[in-house]
PDB file of C-alpha atoms in Angstrom:
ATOM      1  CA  UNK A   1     -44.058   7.612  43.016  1.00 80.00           C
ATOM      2  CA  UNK A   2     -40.113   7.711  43.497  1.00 96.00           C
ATOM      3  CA  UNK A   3     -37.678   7.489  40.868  1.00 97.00           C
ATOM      4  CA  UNK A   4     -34.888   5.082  40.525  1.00 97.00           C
ATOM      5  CA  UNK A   5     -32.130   6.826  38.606  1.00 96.00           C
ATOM      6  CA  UNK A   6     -29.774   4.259  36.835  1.00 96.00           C
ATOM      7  CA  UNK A   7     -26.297   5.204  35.059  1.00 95.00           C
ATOM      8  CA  UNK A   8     -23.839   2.369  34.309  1.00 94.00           C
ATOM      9  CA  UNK A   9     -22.659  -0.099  30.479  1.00 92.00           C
ATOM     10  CA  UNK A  10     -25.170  -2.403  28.850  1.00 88.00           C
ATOM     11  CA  UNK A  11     -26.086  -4.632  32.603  1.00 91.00           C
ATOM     12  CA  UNK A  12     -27.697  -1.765  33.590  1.00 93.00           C
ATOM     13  CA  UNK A  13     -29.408  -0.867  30.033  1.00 90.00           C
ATOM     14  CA  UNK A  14     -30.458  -4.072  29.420  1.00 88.00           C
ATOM     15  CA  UNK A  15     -32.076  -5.436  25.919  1.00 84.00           C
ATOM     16  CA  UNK A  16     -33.042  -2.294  23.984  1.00 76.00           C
ATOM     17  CA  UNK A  17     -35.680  -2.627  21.717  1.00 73.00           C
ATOM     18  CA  UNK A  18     -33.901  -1.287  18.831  1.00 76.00           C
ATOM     19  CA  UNK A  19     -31.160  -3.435  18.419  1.00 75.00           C
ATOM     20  CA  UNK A  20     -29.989  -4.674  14.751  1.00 80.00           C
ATOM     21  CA  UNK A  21     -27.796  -6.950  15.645  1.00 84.00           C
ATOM     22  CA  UNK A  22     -28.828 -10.063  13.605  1.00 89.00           C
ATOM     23  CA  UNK A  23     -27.817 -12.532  16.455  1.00 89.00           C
ATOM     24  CA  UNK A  24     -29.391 -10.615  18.831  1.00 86.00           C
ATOM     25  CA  UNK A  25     -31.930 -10.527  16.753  1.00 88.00           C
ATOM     26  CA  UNK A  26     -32.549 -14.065  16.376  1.00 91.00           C
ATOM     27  CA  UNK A  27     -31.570 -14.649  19.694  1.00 89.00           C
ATOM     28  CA  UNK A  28     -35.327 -12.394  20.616  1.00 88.00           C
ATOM     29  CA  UNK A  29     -37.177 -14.556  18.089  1.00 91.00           C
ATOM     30  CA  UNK A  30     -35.529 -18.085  19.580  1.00 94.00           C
ATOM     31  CA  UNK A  31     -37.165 -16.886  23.124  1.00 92.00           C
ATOM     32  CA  UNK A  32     -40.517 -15.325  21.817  1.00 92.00           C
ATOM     33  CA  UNK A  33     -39.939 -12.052  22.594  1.00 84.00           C
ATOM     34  CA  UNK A  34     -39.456 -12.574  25.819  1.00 85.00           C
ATOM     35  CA  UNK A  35     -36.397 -10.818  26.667  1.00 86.00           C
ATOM     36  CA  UNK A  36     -34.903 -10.786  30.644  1.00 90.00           C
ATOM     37  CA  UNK A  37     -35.095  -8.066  32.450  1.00 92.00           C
ATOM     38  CA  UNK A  38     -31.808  -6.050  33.679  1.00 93.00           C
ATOM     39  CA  UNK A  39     -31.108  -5.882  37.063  1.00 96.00           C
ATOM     40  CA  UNK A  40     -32.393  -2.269  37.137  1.00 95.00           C
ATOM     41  CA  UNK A  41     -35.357  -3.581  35.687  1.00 95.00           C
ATOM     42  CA  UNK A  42     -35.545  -5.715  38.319  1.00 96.00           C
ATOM     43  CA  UNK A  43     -34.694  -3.454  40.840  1.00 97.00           C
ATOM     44  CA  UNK A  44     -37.277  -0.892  40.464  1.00 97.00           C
ATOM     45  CA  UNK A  45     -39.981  -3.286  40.107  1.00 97.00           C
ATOM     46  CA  UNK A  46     -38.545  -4.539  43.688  1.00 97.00           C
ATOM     47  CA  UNK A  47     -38.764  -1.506  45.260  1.00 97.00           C
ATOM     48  CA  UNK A  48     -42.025   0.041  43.904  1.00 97.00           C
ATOM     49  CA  UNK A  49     -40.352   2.444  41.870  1.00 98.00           C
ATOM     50  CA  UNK A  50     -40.345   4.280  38.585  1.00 98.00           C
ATOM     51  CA  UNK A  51     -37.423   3.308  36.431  1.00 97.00           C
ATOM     52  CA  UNK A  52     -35.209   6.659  34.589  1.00 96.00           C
ATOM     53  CA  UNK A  53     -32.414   4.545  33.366  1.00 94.00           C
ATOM     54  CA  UNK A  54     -29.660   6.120  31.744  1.00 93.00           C
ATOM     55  CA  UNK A  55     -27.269   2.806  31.469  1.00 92.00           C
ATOM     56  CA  UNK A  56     -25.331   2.945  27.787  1.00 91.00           C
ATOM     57  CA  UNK A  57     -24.182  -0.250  26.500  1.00 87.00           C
ATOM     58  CA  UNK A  58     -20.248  -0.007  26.027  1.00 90.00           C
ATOM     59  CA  UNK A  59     -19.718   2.830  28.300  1.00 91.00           C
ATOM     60  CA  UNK A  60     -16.743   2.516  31.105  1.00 94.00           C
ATOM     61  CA  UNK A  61     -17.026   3.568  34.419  1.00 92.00           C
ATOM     62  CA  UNK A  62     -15.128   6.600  33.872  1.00 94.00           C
ATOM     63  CA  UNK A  63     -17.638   7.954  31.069  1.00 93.00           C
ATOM     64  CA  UNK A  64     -20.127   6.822  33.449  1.00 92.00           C
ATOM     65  CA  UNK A  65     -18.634   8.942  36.305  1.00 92.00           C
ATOM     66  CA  UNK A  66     -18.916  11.809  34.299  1.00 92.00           C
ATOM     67  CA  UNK A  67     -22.460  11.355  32.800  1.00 85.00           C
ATOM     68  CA  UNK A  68     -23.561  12.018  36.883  1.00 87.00           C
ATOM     69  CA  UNK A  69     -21.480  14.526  37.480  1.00 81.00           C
TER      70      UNK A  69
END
C-alpha cells in the first residue's frame, strides 16, 4: 500500500489523542468521542492510502518548509 506523507499546523494534524486542554477536553466528551477527522484523514482514506502524517499544531509554513527539506 502507498503512503500519504502529510507536513503542515494543526488542519493537517487534526485532534490528537493526547490533548489536556480542558475545553478540548470537554468539547470530546460533549460529542462522545467522536472526534472529526482532518482533511488528511480524510484524504488518505479517499485515496486508499496509508496515512504518515507529520502535521504539528502551531507550526508556520516556514517551519513547515523546513521540516521537508
Amino acid at each position: 500500500m502507498s503512503t500519504l506523507h502529510c507536513y503542515g499546523d494543526s488542519f493537517t494534524e487534526g485532534q490528537p489523542d493526547k490533548q489536556l486542554f480542558e475545553p478540548f477536553q470537554r468539547w470530546r466528551e460533549f460529542r462522545g468521542g467522536n472526534l472529526p477527522l482532518s482533511w488528511s484523514e480524510l484524504l488518505s482514506q479517499k485515496l486508499n492510502m496509508k496515512l504518515r502524517n507529520l502535521g504539528i499544531g502551531g507550526h508556520s509554513n516556514p517551519q513547515t518548509f523546513d521540516d521537508i527539506s
